[in-house]
Amino acid sequence: MRRRWMWVGLAMPTVGLGWWVLQVTLLTDTERTNASGYGQFVLAAAGLLLTAGGLVADRRDATRNTPSLDEVADALAVATRTQWTAAAADRRLLHPVPLPIRWRRSPLSVAGPVSAATTPRVGAFAPPPGLDRVTPAQVREGTHRTLHRLYGGLASGRLIITGGPGAGKSSAAILLLLQALDFRDHTPTDQRAQVPVPVLFTLTGWDPANQTVRDWLADKLAEFASLSRRHGRQRAVDLLTAGRIAVFLDGLDEIAEDLRPTVLHALAEQATFRLVLLTRTDELAAATTVRILTGAACVELRPLTPVDAATYLRHSLPDPPPPTWQHLLDSLTPSGTNPLGAALTNPLTITLLRDTYHPPPPPHSPLGTPDELLDTTRFPTPQAVTDHLLDHAITVAYTPRPGNPPPRYTPDTVRHTLTVIAHHLHQANTRDLHWWHIPGWIPQPHRTLLVAIPTALVFGPLVGLGAGGIGGLAFGLVVGLVGGLMVGLAGGLAAGLTPAQLASFKGLRVPWRSTLEFGLLVGLVSGFAGGRAFGPLVALVGELGVGLASGLIDAVGMGFQEQGSMQGLSPIRQYGDDLTFGLVSGLVFGLALGPVSGLVLGLDLRLGSGLAFGLTVGLVGGLAFGLAFGLLHSSAWRFALSALYLARKHRIPLRLLRFLDDAHARHLLRTVGPVYQFRHATLQDRLAPRTTPKKGNGSGEARADGGNRSLTVGESTSTTMSGHTGR
């Protein structure tokens, strides 16, 4: 009923405005000028009243519809569980069985005394219902079950999890997060507020010198659907302040080296929430020579044993296992000292072994049987075993198998494309592949032209028709092309801004009602200013149309933004939504602007072509302009142009997003919300050497370890790569 009356309320002034315009059209020139001036005064007064009423109504609705912290926390818990359950399944952490997690207190000087983390003080965290405070003796060592007890029972609420390359830190964090969510779900409802909702983010993108951790986390939390609406960011701040959220931060080792001590210092001073920090051991040791995370307990993940590897692998095999597998499993004994057993001490190599040889390779495959890894002549060291498994990960993923459709890409194409991607990720010193950041891989001059040329070609003729009219088409086209090129260059330069420079606009929410009223007032003011050149009525109607069209675009944009969370969308889905939003917003803009501009053309006596002709031209031109505007200013369009450029320059697949999705389906990439990552970070490092950040920023130059020549983008990717670190 309320919606029906809203439409009636909108229809009545619309009909009245149309009747008034028709009546004014029939007046003489003098009477038309006087009437339009009076109409502008009436509309201005009405606009002010609507704005004031809208502000009061918005405040009343905000008070009435604001959910409680309990409701927001529960919705956030559901979204977090959905996101990380999918990630756990994608990484095969849950089935057939998870690998064991063992930890011990770090023997390195990377944290303060354990008493600083366990002794209750003023402001200390109380353990959630069902858990007890942790004593110093309980911080010595444990398993995945005691890791959750440690997480919930530390008085300081601060835990650091470290480990070597491929030790499974991220996997351990995901399993701990899901265990914490399960614990919260089984807590009685009246006590659930005392159990924080865990969320996991990477540290990439936070500049502690210019932004507090609370503000940065509020921006990250506002990407969830339950916190993306009006006042959502403030609700995120409230959750953090009330201790309703526990924050897992990954990737301290992936930010600039000189920034790590600053991050530790900022977290030590500003973190008022439960905190779990994940990082590699060596990078943490280097950073803590300058600063430490005070009050934190630091544990390191212990290596797996050959027996752990054998137990895990048996769950993926028939019972009894095939002879070649049985030969391999029999060699994995507690007293075994072969290179294979030494290599299978971290989750990375164990999962690579499983994926490489199970199911069995097809005939004529370059791979042999799994027990070939026992040949100490071919594989004299644990690193040789790991390198062999990494080198064949892509070949195995793209080898045709009976009963499955043939792969779209050859292993050589995949290896080359992933090398290009790994190179650019390492240049940016990140593990995250955002498809909307790919335009940033293109040099600034080329990126500007990629936006400028299509914009000029599309908007030039449209602007030219409007500037020159039918009689001055040639002059109008010249003016339009020049104007379109200028608009395109401005858009190209804007597209070249870094995400940090645009961060201040992220999460902007404008109510559609206030936006329409703002457009109305802007139109009135512009109508007065433009009346001298085109006549008061023409300027008034034209500027009102532009303002209302802009308001409608913002209204549609808010509708798309509130449909879901960036954290919950897959990359393909987000790309599709961005493209759809560009087209729909352009269509709305065209439908709103077209009839109004047509009416302007029809009323302009200098045109002399009649109202019907003006409406036809205005509607067609407005639709074309709107669709072009919406498409050319979408992230999806810029990504498509960038993919075309990269395909031409680096000879990679043109349909880059389809390639990424295919690599994800073949378990070479994984997704965390809309972000792609290499499933095994060590594979990324082997394809392109890890960058060494320069002081003062996150960029760096590639470094080659071990004396092997590192590949540059565009070279043959069959050469053995250097750099064997991983997470």
XYZ file of C-alpha atoms in Angstrom:
727
model
C 0.000 0.000 0.000
C 2.798 2.427 0.882
C 4.539 1.750 -2.445
C 1.280 2.400 -4.331
C 0.797 5.765 -2.669
C 4.420 6.621 -3.384
C 3.861 6.078 -7.102
C 0.647 8.107 -6.957
C 2.545 10.902 -5.242
C 5.185 10.856 -7.983
C 2.662 10.644 -10.811
C 0.595 13.649 -9.736
C 3.379 16.267 -9.929
C 4.650 14.644 -13.139
C 1.260 15.040 -14.812
C 0.975 18.555 -13.456
C 4.406 19.476 -14.791
C 3.520 18.071 -18.211
C 0.257 20.045 -18.313
C 2.106 23.202 -17.276
C 4.732 22.734 -20.001
C 2.018 22.238 -22.620
C 0.162 25.362 -21.529
C 3.317 27.461 -21.514
C 4.156 26.229 -25.025
C 0.906 27.779 -26.341
C 1.623 31.222 -24.900
C 3.250 34.144 -26.716
C 6.963 34.816 -26.264
C 6.458 37.495 -23.589
C 3.876 35.483 -21.663
C 6.060 32.365 -21.937
C 9.019 34.183 -20.386
C 6.955 35.456 -17.468
C 5.332 32.068 -16.901
C 8.622 30.209 -16.968
C 10.127 32.621 -14.456
C 7.163 32.132 -12.124
C 7.386 28.366 -12.611
C 11.056 28.352 -11.690
C 10.234 30.164 -8.454
C 7.484 27.670 -7.601
C 9.675 24.674 -8.365
C 12.552 26.110 -6.345
C 10.301 26.539 -3.324
C 8.900 23.036 -3.791
C 12.417 21.630 -4.111
C 13.482 23.225 -0.840
C 10.433 21.813 0.936
C 11.054 18.351 -0.534
C 14.696 18.454 0.531
C 13.851 19.457 4.081
C 11.125 16.833 4.275
C 13.450 14.205 2.819
C 16.116 14.891 5.423
C 13.573 14.513 8.236
C 12.160 11.324 6.700
C 15.631 9.880 6.138
C 16.559 10.449 9.764
C 13.289 8.903 10.937
C 13.694 5.885 8.649
C 17.309 5.438 9.721
C 16.259 5.352 13.372
C 13.370 3.000 12.657
C 15.154 0.548 10.344
C 18.638 0.376 11.895
C 19.275 -3.276 12.862
C 20.677 -4.127 16.249
C 24.303 -5.119 16.733
C 23.176 -8.688 17.379
C 21.409 -8.841 14.012
C 24.350 -7.300 12.181
C 26.820 -9.667 13.872
C 24.687 -12.715 13.028
C 24.400 -11.644 9.381
C 28.143 -11.078 9.242
C 28.754 -14.549 10.703
C 26.588 -16.123 7.989
C 28.431 -14.242 5.234
C 31.823 -15.147 6.695
C 30.911 -18.815 6.993
C 29.672 -18.892 3.405
C 32.837 -17.251 2.115
C 35.376 -19.378 3.975
C 33.530 -22.678 3.756
C 33.689 -22.254 -0.014
C 37.378 -21.354 0.268
C 38.051 -24.414 2.431
C 36.302 -26.664 -0.067
C 38.202 -24.992 -2.889
C 41.498 -25.759 -1.128
C 40.322 -29.295 -0.242
C 40.921 -28.622 3.439
C 37.915 -30.555 4.716
C 37.704 -33.645 2.513
C 38.596 -36.413 2.641
C 40.226 -35.424 5.966
C 42.141 -32.312 6.988
C 45.859 -32.548 7.451
C 46.923 -32.443 11.121
C 47.988 -29.125 12.631
C 50.712 -29.109 15.268
C 52.230 -26.013 16.814
C 54.691 -24.924 19.451
C 55.648 -21.615 20.997
C 58.157 -19.892 18.741
C 61.706 -20.176 20.069
C 62.722 -16.947 18.288
C 62.717 -13.475 19.814
C 59.681 -12.280 17.864
C 57.273 -11.533 20.729
C 57.307 -10.448 24.364
C 57.219 -12.768 27.370
C 54.355 -15.231 27.422
C 53.131 -13.707 30.688
C 52.292 -10.521 28.780
C 49.773 -12.522 26.744
C 48.295 -14.651 29.534
C 48.180 -12.418 32.631
C 44.775 -10.739 33.158
C 44.977 -6.967 33.390
C 42.599 -4.039 33.164
C 40.968 -4.207 29.759
C 41.954 -7.855 29.205
C 39.714 -10.065 27.102
C 37.479 -12.424 29.022
C 37.355 -15.923 27.530
C 34.131 -16.720 25.660
C 31.582 -18.841 27.542
C 32.800 -22.433 27.591
C 36.516 -21.610 27.410
C 39.027 -20.990 30.192
C 41.932 -18.604 30.451
C 45.157 -19.924 29.006
C 48.103 -20.450 31.328
C 51.762 -20.043 30.269
C 52.185 -23.833 30.319
C 49.398 -24.216 27.733
C 51.283 -22.008 25.261
C 54.127 -24.499 24.858
C 52.647 -26.772 22.170
C 49.410 -28.268 20.914
C 47.172 -29.307 18.022
C 44.333 -27.712 16.097
C 41.952 -28.248 19.027
C 44.205 -26.482 21.527
C 44.868 -23.746 18.951
C 41.236 -22.661 19.254
C 41.523 -22.765 23.037
C 44.626 -20.578 22.792
C 42.869 -18.147 20.441
C 39.919 -17.721 22.799
C 41.719 -17.892 26.132
C 44.586 -15.405 25.756
C 44.044 -12.471 28.084
C 45.668 -10.107 25.575
C 43.566 -11.446 22.699
C 46.630 -11.345 20.419
C 48.025 -14.387 18.632
C 50.706 -14.679 15.939
C 50.885 -17.817 13.765
C 54.137 -18.261 11.843
C 55.739 -20.953 9.743
C 58.044 -21.570 6.850
C 57.118 -21.548 3.150
C 54.273 -23.935 2.418
C 53.717 -24.694 6.111
C 49.973 -24.151 5.780
C 49.489 -20.905 7.713
C 46.547 -19.728 5.628
C 44.947 -23.180 5.762
C 45.377 -23.287 9.536
C 43.800 -19.839 9.811
C 40.780 -20.856 7.716
C 40.233 -24.005 9.789
C 40.609 -21.987 13.008
C 38.124 -19.402 11.725
C 35.548 -22.071 10.837
C 36.074 -23.728 14.219
C 35.474 -20.368 15.922
C 32.248 -19.938 13.939
C 31.097 -23.435 14.929
C 31.835 -22.613 18.565
C 29.786 -19.418 18.254
C 26.861 -21.243 16.658
C 26.754 -23.716 19.549
C 26.856 -20.970 22.178
C 23.448 -20.220 23.775
C 21.733 -17.257 22.153
C 21.750 -15.175 25.324
C 25.554 -15.555 25.554
C 26.422 -15.288 21.859
C 27.251 -11.583 22.109
C 30.321 -12.611 24.135
C 31.700 -14.671 21.235
C 33.208 -12.461 18.482
C 32.618 -13.097 14.782
C 35.956 -13.908 13.086
C 36.789 -12.211 9.782
C 39.915 -12.685 7.668
C 41.590 -10.053 5.492
C 44.987 -9.620 3.876
C 47.072 -6.625 4.912
C 47.611 -5.511 1.324
C 46.207 -2.019 0.825
C 46.519 -0.677 4.355
C 48.776 2.334 4.854
C 49.172 2.660 8.639
C 50.888 6.028 8.251
C 47.720 7.645 6.879
C 44.851 5.478 8.132
C 44.057 3.910 11.475
C 43.448 0.189 11.614
C 39.876 0.791 12.756
C 39.091 3.006 9.751
C 40.706 0.540 7.360
C 38.822 -2.399 8.845
C 35.569 -0.437 8.745
C 36.063 0.070 5.007
C 36.789 -3.647 4.547
C 33.772 -4.682 6.615
C 31.535 -2.293 4.676
C 32.043 -4.533 1.632
C 29.824 -7.168 3.242
C 26.149 -6.979 2.272
C 24.936 -6.620 5.856
C 27.168 -3.547 6.300
C 26.981 -2.016 2.821
C 23.800 0.011 3.288
C 23.381 3.406 4.843
C 25.132 3.709 8.202
C 26.764 0.331 7.532
C 30.258 1.672 8.027
C 29.279 3.164 11.364
C 27.801 -0.188 12.364
C 31.140 -1.784 11.473
C 32.897 0.693 13.764
C 30.392 -0.131 16.500
C 31.094 -3.855 16.122
C 34.836 -3.285 16.383
C 34.465 -0.967 19.373
C 32.181 -3.408 21.199
C 34.579 -6.322 20.685
C 32.050 -8.196 18.553
C 34.605 -8.985 15.843
C 37.863 -10.946 15.890
C 40.237 -9.994 13.088
C 42.534 -12.430 11.274
C 45.179 -10.577 9.244
C 47.236 -12.478 6.675
C 50.203 -11.395 4.582
C 52.490 -9.355 6.814
C 55.332 -10.875 4.792
C 53.755 -9.688 1.527
C 53.906 -5.950 2.196
C 56.940 -3.691 1.821
C 59.759 -4.636 4.162
C 60.130 -1.172 5.678
C 56.363 -1.037 6.292
C 56.180 -4.193 8.431
C 57.517 -2.646 11.685
C 55.080 0.254 11.237
C 52.192 -2.195 10.865
C 53.255 -4.052 14.008
C 53.533 -0.795 15.940
C 50.135 0.434 14.707
C 48.469 -2.848 15.632
C 50.113 -2.805 19.053
C 48.810 0.712 19.727
C 45.400 0.615 18.030
C 44.019 -2.948 18.070
C 41.218 -3.121 20.634
C 39.801 -6.353 19.189
C 40.932 -9.968 19.215
C 43.713 -10.308 16.666
C 45.343 -13.224 14.845
C 48.346 -12.295 12.678
C 49.720 -14.678 10.024
C 53.210 -14.345 8.571
C 56.305 -16.239 7.564
C 58.869 -16.742 10.273
C 61.873 -15.087 8.602
C 59.985 -11.921 7.682
C 58.555 -11.644 11.199
C 62.003 -12.097 12.733
C 63.384 -9.279 10.571
C 60.489 -6.928 11.371
C 60.595 -7.527 15.123
C 64.163 -6.343 15.396
C 62.554 -2.886 15.162
C 59.042 -3.338 16.611
C 57.027 -6.161 18.171
C 53.312 -6.750 18.563
C 53.200 -6.218 22.316
C 51.116 -8.631 24.332
C 51.068 -11.278 21.611
C 51.768 -14.973 21.972
C 53.658 -16.315 18.946
C 53.369 -19.940 17.851
C 54.912 -21.605 14.833
C 53.487 -24.494 12.834
C 55.558 -27.632 13.157
C 56.512 -29.799 10.169
C 54.391 -32.815 9.331
C 55.850 -36.299 9.557
C 56.082 -38.930 6.803
C 53.466 -40.932 8.711
C 51.106 -37.925 8.591
C 51.598 -37.761 4.825
C 50.987 -41.493 4.374
C 47.818 -41.397 6.497
C 46.451 -38.450 4.539
C 47.248 -39.944 1.126
C 45.611 -43.284 2.006
C 42.242 -41.562 2.405
C 42.295 -40.610 -1.302
C 43.203 -44.113 -2.532
C 41.362 -47.422 -2.915
C 41.802 -49.969 -0.168
C 44.190 -51.687 -0.681
C 46.173 -49.104 -2.661
C 47.624 -49.916 -6.111
C 51.104 -51.477 -5.970
C 52.935 -48.327 -7.113
C 51.215 -46.300 -4.406
C 51.775 -49.000 -1.841
C 55.499 -48.926 -2.627
C 55.557 -45.173 -2.005
C 53.472 -45.384 1.182
C 55.658 -48.141 2.607
C 58.677 -45.841 2.301
C 57.017 -43.178 4.486
C 58.000 -44.529 7.874
C 59.117 -42.748 11.057
C 62.667 -43.933 10.509
C 62.723 -43.174 6.772
C 65.456 -40.809 5.607
C 64.811 -40.690 1.849
C 64.410 -37.306 0.054
C 60.711 -37.965 -0.598
C 59.925 -38.336 3.100
C 61.884 -35.177 3.857
C 59.955 -33.290 1.165
C 56.548 -34.380 2.468
C 56.792 -32.371 5.669
C 54.477 -29.523 4.689
C 50.925 -29.437 3.282
C 52.059 -27.990 -0.058
C 54.133 -30.924 -1.287
C 51.644 -33.472 0.057
C 48.745 -31.925 -1.868
C 50.902 -31.522 -4.975
C 51.781 -35.219 -4.812
C 48.128 -36.150 -4.437
C 47.007 -33.956 -7.347
C 49.875 -35.004 -9.634
C 49.534 -38.797 -9.436
C 45.906 -39.345 -8.444
C 43.979 -40.222 -10.496
C 46.632 -42.091 -12.495
C 48.138 -40.165 -15.428
C 46.716 -41.123 -18.845
C 48.763 -43.166 -21.364
C 51.668 -41.389 -23.046
C 51.831 -38.882 -20.179
C 55.333 -37.552 -19.377
C 54.647 -38.519 -15.785
C 55.493 -41.984 -14.548
C 54.127 -43.726 -11.497
C 54.235 -42.178 -8.019
C 57.034 -44.460 -6.852
C 59.342 -42.801 -9.394
C 59.882 -40.173 -6.699
C 61.848 -42.784 -4.761
C 64.595 -42.693 -7.403
C 67.362 -40.879 -5.543
C 69.381 -40.499 -8.747
C 66.703 -38.312 -10.342
C 65.581 -36.765 -7.059
C 68.594 -36.572 -4.772
C 67.191 -33.807 -2.530
C 63.791 -32.793 -1.082
C 63.916 -29.604 -3.194
C 64.279 -31.701 -6.358
C 61.072 -33.553 -5.426
C 59.207 -30.285 -4.820
C 60.481 -28.737 -8.064
C 59.371 -31.793 -10.024
C 55.865 -31.593 -8.588
C 55.615 -27.845 -9.245
C 56.862 -28.188 -12.814
C 54.170 -30.747 -13.602
C 51.268 -29.040 -11.818
C 50.182 -27.177 -14.965
C 50.786 -30.126 -17.283
C 48.689 -32.392 -15.077
C 45.861 -29.867 -14.838
C 45.636 -29.498 -18.636
C 46.245 -33.090 -19.715
C 43.205 -34.550 -21.558
C 41.512 -37.288 -19.549
C 38.984 -39.899 -20.696
C 35.369 -38.841 -20.225
C 36.218 -35.137 -19.931
C 36.082 -32.479 -22.671
C 39.471 -31.524 -24.109
C 41.121 -28.513 -22.440
C 40.610 -25.124 -24.075
C 44.291 -24.279 -23.745
C 47.548 -26.122 -24.154
C 49.889 -26.491 -21.159
C 52.424 -24.196 -22.858
C 49.789 -21.463 -23.303
C 48.706 -21.817 -19.687
C 52.269 -21.744 -18.389
C 53.098 -18.638 -20.426
C 49.898 -16.806 -19.386
C 50.314 -17.647 -15.720
C 53.931 -16.458 -15.939
C 52.730 -13.090 -17.254
C 50.200 -12.882 -14.423
C 52.722 -13.943 -11.778
C 55.193 -11.353 -13.080
C 52.681 -8.510 -12.681
C 51.546 -9.716 -9.252
C 55.129 -9.808 -8.078
C 55.739 -6.333 -9.477
C 52.830 -5.194 -7.303
C 54.152 -7.347 -4.430
C 50.796 -9.033 -3.849
C 49.141 -12.442 -3.976
C 45.697 -11.080 -4.902
C 44.563 -10.833 -8.532
C 41.698 -8.338 -8.827
C 40.411 -8.300 -12.399
C 39.572 -4.579 -12.116
C 43.240 -3.870 -11.263
C 44.485 -5.445 -14.497
C 44.202 -2.118 -16.422
C 46.927 -0.881 -14.067
C 49.336 -3.349 -15.687
C 49.347 -1.190 -18.816
C 51.690 1.834 -19.018
C 49.934 5.120 -18.277
C 50.168 6.623 -21.825
C 48.751 3.465 -23.403
C 46.038 3.231 -20.760
C 44.988 6.808 -21.438
C 44.715 6.192 -25.183
C 42.751 2.987 -24.647
C 40.054 5.027 -22.915
C 40.374 8.196 -24.977
C 40.082 6.758 -28.496
C 36.860 4.718 -28.004
C 35.321 7.607 -26.057
C 36.115 10.053 -28.857
C 34.750 7.711 -31.528
C 31.496 7.164 -29.641
C 30.805 10.586 -28.168
C 32.242 12.624 -31.017
C 29.388 12.088 -33.519
C 26.772 12.400 -30.780
C 28.193 15.669 -29.482
C 28.686 16.844 -33.038
C 25.032 16.374 -33.920
C 24.043 18.369 -30.888
C 26.587 21.137 -31.506
C 26.132 21.552 -35.236
C 22.528 20.610 -35.788
C 21.383 19.251 -39.115
C 22.609 22.231 -41.117
C 26.060 22.376 -39.596
C 26.782 18.671 -39.388
C 30.374 18.880 -40.631
C 31.274 21.624 -38.176
C 29.451 19.808 -35.393
C 31.297 16.559 -36.053
C 34.652 18.318 -35.866
C 33.671 20.021 -32.620
C 32.283 16.749 -31.310
C 35.399 14.723 -32.105
C 37.618 17.305 -30.433
C 35.299 17.481 -27.435
C 35.010 13.699 -27.295
C 38.788 13.353 -27.402
C 39.129 15.816 -24.527
C 36.508 13.947 -22.513
C 38.230 10.680 -23.359
C 41.642 11.948 -22.298
C 40.182 13.155 -19.022
C 38.531 9.774 -18.513
C 41.751 7.984 -19.423
C 43.728 9.983 -16.912
C 41.075 9.324 -14.290
C 41.219 5.603 -15.083
C 44.938 5.743 -14.402
C 44.476 6.818 -10.787
C 45.579 4.270 -8.242
C 42.998 2.531 -6.019
C 44.440 4.394 -3.020
C 43.712 7.728 -4.731
C 40.131 6.676 -5.335
C 39.680 5.093 -1.914
C 38.034 8.195 -0.511
C 35.098 7.656 -2.889
C 34.696 3.982 -2.027
C 31.496 3.085 -0.264
C 29.787 6.432 -1.010
C 26.039 6.023 -0.466
C 23.539 8.699 -1.538
C 19.781 8.212 -0.925
C 17.903 8.219 -4.216
C 15.312 10.674 -2.914
C 17.866 13.233 -1.793
C 19.758 12.743 -5.054
C 16.663 13.492 -7.137
C 15.959 16.585 -5.074
C 19.570 17.709 -5.456
C 19.284 17.249 -9.209
C 16.091 19.306 -9.151
C 17.758 22.204 -7.359
C 20.841 22.058 -9.590
C 18.563 22.100 -12.609
C 16.741 25.196 -11.339
C 19.955 27.109 -10.722
C 21.388 26.090 -14.087
C 18.099 26.997 -15.733
C 18.372 30.591 -14.521
C 21.975 30.773 -15.715
C 21.248 29.312 -19.152
C 18.061 31.246 -19.775
C 19.797 34.146 -21.480
C 21.266 31.932 -24.174
C 18.446 29.510 -24.951
C 15.367 30.912 -23.281
C 14.250 30.269 -19.715
C 11.905 27.393 -20.512
C 14.374 25.506 -22.702
C 17.164 25.870 -20.158
C 14.881 24.966 -17.273
C 13.544 21.784 -18.852
C 16.958 20.721 -20.129
C 18.777 21.200 -16.843
C 15.978 19.572 -14.863
C 16.267 16.574 -17.154
C 20.011 16.303 -16.617
C 19.622 16.580 -12.854
C 16.831 14.004 -12.689
C 18.732 11.628 -14.976
C 21.782 11.859 -12.729
C 19.588 11.151 -9.749
C 18.083 8.088 -11.403
C 21.547 6.724 -12.173
C 22.529 7.057 -8.511
C 19.283 5.347 -7.512
C 19.984 2.417 -9.822
C 23.593 2.298 -8.608
C 22.467 2.013 -5.003
C 20.124 -0.813 -5.967
C 22.992 -2.777 -7.489
C 25.318 -2.021 -4.582
C 22.804 -3.292 -2.040
C 22.124 -6.577 -3.850
C 25.208 -8.287 -2.440
C 28.652 -8.026 -1.031
C 31.884 -7.854 -2.950
C 33.188 -10.400 -0.488
C 30.497 -12.882 -1.495
C 30.636 -12.526 -5.278
C 32.770 -14.651 -7.555
C 34.994 -12.795 -10.045
C 32.780 -13.842 -12.973
C 29.635 -12.733 -11.141
C 31.132 -9.408 -10.163
C 32.298 -8.776 -13.724
C 28.802 -9.530 -15.002
C 27.186 -7.300 -12.391
C 29.534 -4.448 -13.226
C 28.785 -4.760 -16.935
C 25.043 -5.006 -16.281
C 25.149 -1.978 -14.028
C 26.947 0.030 -16.714
C 24.381 -0.876 -19.351
C 21.318 -0.462 -17.113
C 22.476 2.843 -15.669
C 23.212 4.057 -19.195
C 19.767 2.949 -20.336
C 18.127 4.767 -17.427
C 20.175 7.867 -18.195
C 19.165 7.689 -21.842
C 15.474 7.166 -21.096
C 15.506 10.090 -18.675
C 17.590 12.417 -20.820
C 16.208 11.490 -24.253
C 12.621 12.778 -24.000
C 13.741 15.882 -22.123
C 16.398 16.742 -24.689
C 13.875 16.036 -27.453
C 11.443 18.455 -25.873
C 14.213 21.028 -25.698
C 14.896 20.567 -29.417
C 11.221 20.821 -30.227
C 10.755 24.022 -28.227
C 13.892 25.697 -29.572
C 12.560 28.043 -32.224
C 15.936 28.202 -33.928
C 15.641 24.550 -34.884
C 12.208 24.935 -36.398
C 11.687 21.213 -36.936
C 8.675 20.607 -34.732
C 8.018 18.860 -31.463
C 7.579 15.347 -32.896
C 10.878 15.432 -34.751
C 12.646 16.809 -31.687
C 11.273 14.064 -29.457
C 12.315 11.360 -31.924
C 15.836 12.697 -32.307
C 16.155 13.296 -28.576
C 14.987 9.817 -27.625
C 17.282 8.023 -30.087
C 20.251 10.249 -29.305
C 19.630 10.072 -25.563
C 19.502 6.279 -25.590
C 22.673 6.031 -27.670
C 24.454 8.541 -25.472
C 23.296 6.878 -22.260
C 24.250 3.353 -23.301
C 27.652 4.500 -24.520
C 28.205 6.504 -21.348
C 27.287 3.604 -19.075
C 29.416 1.090 -20.974
C 32.536 3.190 -21.468
C 32.691 4.177 -17.810
C 32.357 0.661 -16.391
C 35.262 -1.326 -14.956
C 34.249 -4.257 -17.165
C 34.839 -2.175 -20.303
C 38.270 -1.025 -19.144
C 39.142 -4.617 -18.310
C 38.054 -5.763 -21.788
C 40.257 -3.125 -23.439
C 43.157 -4.113 -21.196
C 42.716 -7.795 -22.068
C 42.867 -6.861 -25.749
C 46.097 -4.927 -25.192
C 47.703 -7.709 -23.146
C 46.683 -10.360 -25.681
C 48.335 -8.350 -28.439
C 51.479 -7.566 -26.462
C 52.102 -10.820 -24.570
C 50.266 -13.366 -26.782
C 47.949 -14.550 -24.021
C 44.276 -15.577 -24.454
C 42.020 -12.698 -25.455
C 39.172 -13.836 -23.199
C 41.280 -13.467 -20.097
C 38.496 -13.815 -17.557
C 37.383 -17.083 -19.136
C 40.984 -18.282 -18.936
C 41.166 -17.402 -15.231
C 37.896 -19.171 -14.561
C 39.147 -22.245 -16.415
C 42.382 -22.244 -14.397
C 40.279 -22.003 -11.259
C 38.158 -24.983 -12.339
C 41.376 -26.965 -12.851
C 42.607 -26.075 -9.344
C 45.550 -23.908 -10.380
C 43.872 -20.781 -9.040
C 41.531 -20.275 -6.129
C 39.068 -17.511 -5.301
C 38.425 -15.551 -2.145
C 35.276 -13.592 -2.935
C 35.980 -11.671 -6.158
C 39.768 -12.145 -5.905
C 41.824 -14.794 -7.679
C 44.951 -16.231 -6.072
C 47.410 -18.920 -7.081
C 46.302 -22.053 -5.241
C 49.926 -22.665 -4.323
C 51.867 -19.444 -3.747
C 55.042 -21.437 -4.364
C 53.891 -22.022 -7.937
C 53.519 -18.257 -8.371
C 57.037 -17.766 -7.055
C 58.433 -20.460 -9.338
C 56.805 -18.966 -12.424
C 58.109 -15.485 -11.610
C 60.682 -14.771 -8.891
C 59.432 -13.053 -5.782
C 60.030 -9.299 -5.774
C 62.190 -7.562 -3.231
C 60.320 -4.391 -2.174
C 62.208 -1.147 -2.410
C 62.317 1.026 0.645
C 59.459 3.446 0.851
C 57.000 1.626 -1.383
C 55.681 -1.756 -2.301
C 57.314 -2.020 -5.697
C 60.466 -3.906 -6.340
C 62.709 -5.731 -8.705
C 62.715 -9.462 -9.239
C 65.415 -11.394 -7.504
C 66.779 -14.733 -8.648
C 67.936 -17.245 -6.084
C 70.031 -20.313 -6.456
C 71.923 -19.164 -9.533
C 69.157 -19.972 -12.041
C 68.253 -17.435 -14.688
C 64.858 -15.914 -13.964
C 62.350 -15.506 -16.748
C 61.066 -12.193 -17.959
C 57.624 -11.755 -19.448
C 57.498 -12.851 -23.050
C 60.332 -15.385 -22.889
C 59.832 -19.099 -23.210
C 58.386 -20.473 -19.987
C 59.859 -23.914 -20.271
C 63.057 -22.802 -18.566
C 63.376 -23.801 -14.932
C 62.441 -20.905 -12.650
C 64.111 -19.715 -9.539
C 62.470 -18.761 -6.282
C 60.827 -21.568 -4.335
C 59.070 -19.896 -1.455
C 55.363 -20.304 -0.784
C 52.680 -20.145 1.827
